[in-house]
XYZ file of C-alpha atoms in Angstrom:
211
model
C 22.972 -175.004 222.119
C 22.722 -171.851 219.957
C 23.485 -170.719 216.465
C 27.011 -169.833 217.800
C 27.818 -173.542 217.193
C 27.381 -172.879 213.361
C 29.423 -169.604 213.604
C 32.237 -171.535 215.109
C 32.736 -173.575 212.029
C 31.516 -170.971 209.564
C 33.212 -167.807 210.738
C 32.915 -165.731 207.460
C 29.005 -165.459 207.437
C 27.446 -162.167 206.483
C 25.249 -160.465 208.949
C 22.109 -161.492 207.086
C 23.422 -165.094 207.175
C 23.941 -164.987 210.906
C 20.407 -163.571 211.412
C 18.846 -166.231 209.468
C 20.588 -169.058 211.435
C 19.572 -167.366 214.660
C 15.953 -167.150 213.575
C 15.839 -170.800 212.511
C 15.347 -171.982 216.164
C 12.518 -169.589 216.792
C 10.777 -170.742 213.446
C 11.222 -174.455 214.130
C 10.074 -174.360 217.721
C 7.009 -172.415 216.778
C 6.021 -174.615 213.738
C 6.950 -177.793 215.521
C 4.257 -177.197 218.138
C 1.758 -177.193 215.406
C 3.066 -179.792 213.158
C 5.657 -182.153 214.482
C 8.552 -182.529 211.985
C 11.501 -182.693 214.430
C 11.605 -184.883 217.535
C 11.374 -183.175 221.024
C 14.902 -184.325 221.829
C 16.214 -183.018 218.447
C 14.487 -179.606 218.600
C 16.611 -178.881 221.852
C 19.757 -179.843 219.853
C 18.547 -178.358 216.556
C 21.921 -176.625 215.798
C 23.916 -179.727 216.368
C 21.732 -182.479 214.993
C 20.056 -180.774 212.036
C 21.675 -177.413 211.111
C 25.342 -178.257 211.582
C 24.963 -181.759 210.326
C 23.352 -180.320 207.192
C 26.088 -177.876 206.771
C 28.664 -180.668 206.719
C 27.911 -180.992 203.012
C 29.340 -177.329 202.531
C 32.585 -178.621 204.133
C 32.905 -181.174 201.310
C 31.558 -179.134 198.387
C 31.416 -175.424 197.848
C 28.480 -174.726 195.397
C 29.193 -172.108 192.770
C 26.866 -169.149 192.144
C 24.108 -170.170 189.560
C 24.230 -173.922 190.518
C 21.081 -175.900 191.074
C 20.746 -178.385 193.992
C 17.859 -180.835 194.686
C 17.204 -181.972 198.241
C 15.340 -185.264 198.222
C 13.172 -186.323 201.204
C 13.839 -182.939 202.865
C 11.553 -183.652 205.841
C 11.536 -180.482 207.872
C 13.934 -178.810 205.329
C 17.299 -180.535 205.989
C 19.866 -180.268 204.495
C 18.375 -177.901 202.059
C 17.576 -174.854 204.191
C 20.950 -174.533 206.058
C 22.682 -174.990 202.738
C 20.444 -172.313 201.068
C 21.468 -169.893 203.810
C 25.050 -170.678 203.231
C 24.777 -170.304 199.503
C 22.271 -167.564 198.704
C 23.164 -167.457 195.008
C 22.497 -171.220 194.489
C 18.928 -172.321 193.591
C 17.593 -175.099 195.943
C 14.612 -177.281 195.255
C 13.285 -179.218 198.400
C 11.209 -182.203 197.709
C 9.115 -184.367 200.104
C 6.115 -186.661 199.500
C 4.499 -185.760 202.866
C 2.510 -182.429 202.523
C 2.505 -181.447 206.271
C 6.408 -181.495 206.228
C 6.429 -179.312 203.045
C 3.912 -176.962 204.609
C 6.515 -176.322 207.557
C 9.345 -176.032 205.079
C 7.402 -173.321 203.108
C 6.643 -171.368 206.268
C 10.303 -171.466 207.477
C 11.480 -170.443 203.916
C 8.986 -167.466 204.115
C 10.005 -166.575 207.705
C 13.699 -166.499 206.753
C 12.859 -164.521 203.531
C 14.805 -166.962 201.370
C 14.255 -166.272 197.760
C 16.592 -169.081 196.448
C 14.523 -172.043 197.700
C 11.466 -173.827 196.246
C 9.608 -176.545 198.271
C 7.635 -179.142 196.412
C 5.172 -181.680 197.721
C 5.910 -184.686 195.540
C 7.732 -187.952 195.027
C 11.044 -187.158 193.525
C 10.408 -189.498 190.571
C 7.661 -187.228 189.504
C 9.578 -183.925 189.736
C 10.863 -182.397 186.553
C 14.260 -180.652 185.895
C 17.950 -181.461 186.310
C 20.474 -180.387 188.907
C 24.141 -180.024 189.475
C 24.026 -181.887 192.652
C 21.472 -183.948 194.679
C 21.698 -183.854 198.411
C 19.829 -185.882 201.034
C 20.019 -187.204 204.727
C 19.777 -190.979 204.584
C 16.356 -191.392 203.279
C 17.117 -194.767 201.636
C 19.823 -197.150 200.890
C 22.232 -195.838 198.148
C 21.042 -198.206 195.424
C 17.293 -197.288 196.017
C 18.197 -193.550 196.253
C 20.331 -193.861 192.947
C 17.235 -195.407 191.292
C 14.796 -192.628 192.479
C 17.109 -189.901 191.132
C 17.836 -191.315 187.744
C 17.732 -188.680 185.083
C 17.991 -185.761 187.493
C 21.443 -184.705 186.886
C 22.598 -182.043 184.605
C 25.081 -182.997 181.763
C 27.622 -180.168 182.095
C 29.486 -179.545 185.343
C 29.941 -175.984 186.842
C 32.378 -177.456 189.405
C 35.657 -179.244 189.412
C 33.939 -182.150 190.933
C 31.560 -184.024 188.587
C 27.853 -183.613 189.158
C 26.278 -186.187 191.471
C 24.858 -187.160 194.832
C 26.099 -185.749 198.252
C 24.569 -187.970 200.849
C 24.672 -187.512 204.580
C 25.024 -191.025 206.152
C 26.001 -192.777 209.287
C 27.476 -196.006 210.513
C 29.204 -198.813 208.657
C 28.518 -198.407 204.980
C 30.753 -200.958 203.381
C 28.079 -203.339 202.430
C 25.702 -200.749 201.203
C 28.287 -199.066 199.011
C 29.974 -202.182 197.804
C 30.098 -202.063 193.938
C 30.291 -198.325 193.645
C 33.806 -197.785 192.292
C 33.874 -193.902 192.052
C 32.453 -193.250 195.533
C 34.237 -190.940 197.917
C 33.538 -190.946 201.715
C 34.275 -188.026 203.981
C 34.167 -188.320 207.843
C 32.529 -185.353 209.361
C 34.886 -185.715 212.372
C 37.467 -184.167 209.987
C 35.498 -180.959 210.186
C 33.567 -180.944 213.410
C 34.687 -181.833 216.965
C 31.358 -182.802 218.578
C 30.951 -186.388 219.567
C 27.632 -186.544 217.620
C 29.720 -186.616 214.362
C 31.830 -189.674 215.212
C 29.911 -191.981 212.843
C 28.653 -189.292 210.437
C 29.840 -189.079 206.846
C 29.273 -187.321 203.527
C 29.172 -189.738 200.703
C 29.767 -188.366 197.238
C 28.817 -190.411 194.219
C 29.479 -189.015 190.642
C 26.521 -189.697 188.348
C 26.363 -189.989 184.629
C 24.061 -187.757 182.654
C 21.022 -189.682 181.153
C 19.208 -187.675 178.504
């Protein structure tokens, strides 16, 4: 599986964006041999299970130039790095509490020459600053995640959609999301054909500003 999978669903990428997506595989394969951040099975399906999955957020929300996005529990850099390639004029902050993972993320950022990404080794509760959107890939149940990111959302919205959380989740979410009245759920099968996405979703939760 190659970067062509991404190009199939994002046909209007610039030459530089295409080059960066192609380079991702080489960088991750190289770094994964030194510091294991992606499972062996997943590294062979990097573009499906990590890159395109991350890019699913871009099918739900187009970030405007000048926006700020926080990726919580980024692991090896997902969904933050693919989104940063797609939105070069948006500032991304990628946070993870595990130092070796952030080391790989920093090396990948450098290898791609991405100047719109900062990688931080920290717990999200200890990070400073506020953002338009917070993104993540199922690092915790939604109530826990909401608690972690309290106070991290900007007051004013750049976008038509209110500032909040865009969360990549899978499976039956009815119990976990019960009680969130304003939540919106987007099935990734609406955007991608591959069987991998059958249970995968983007969950949007608007968040109130807390000053």
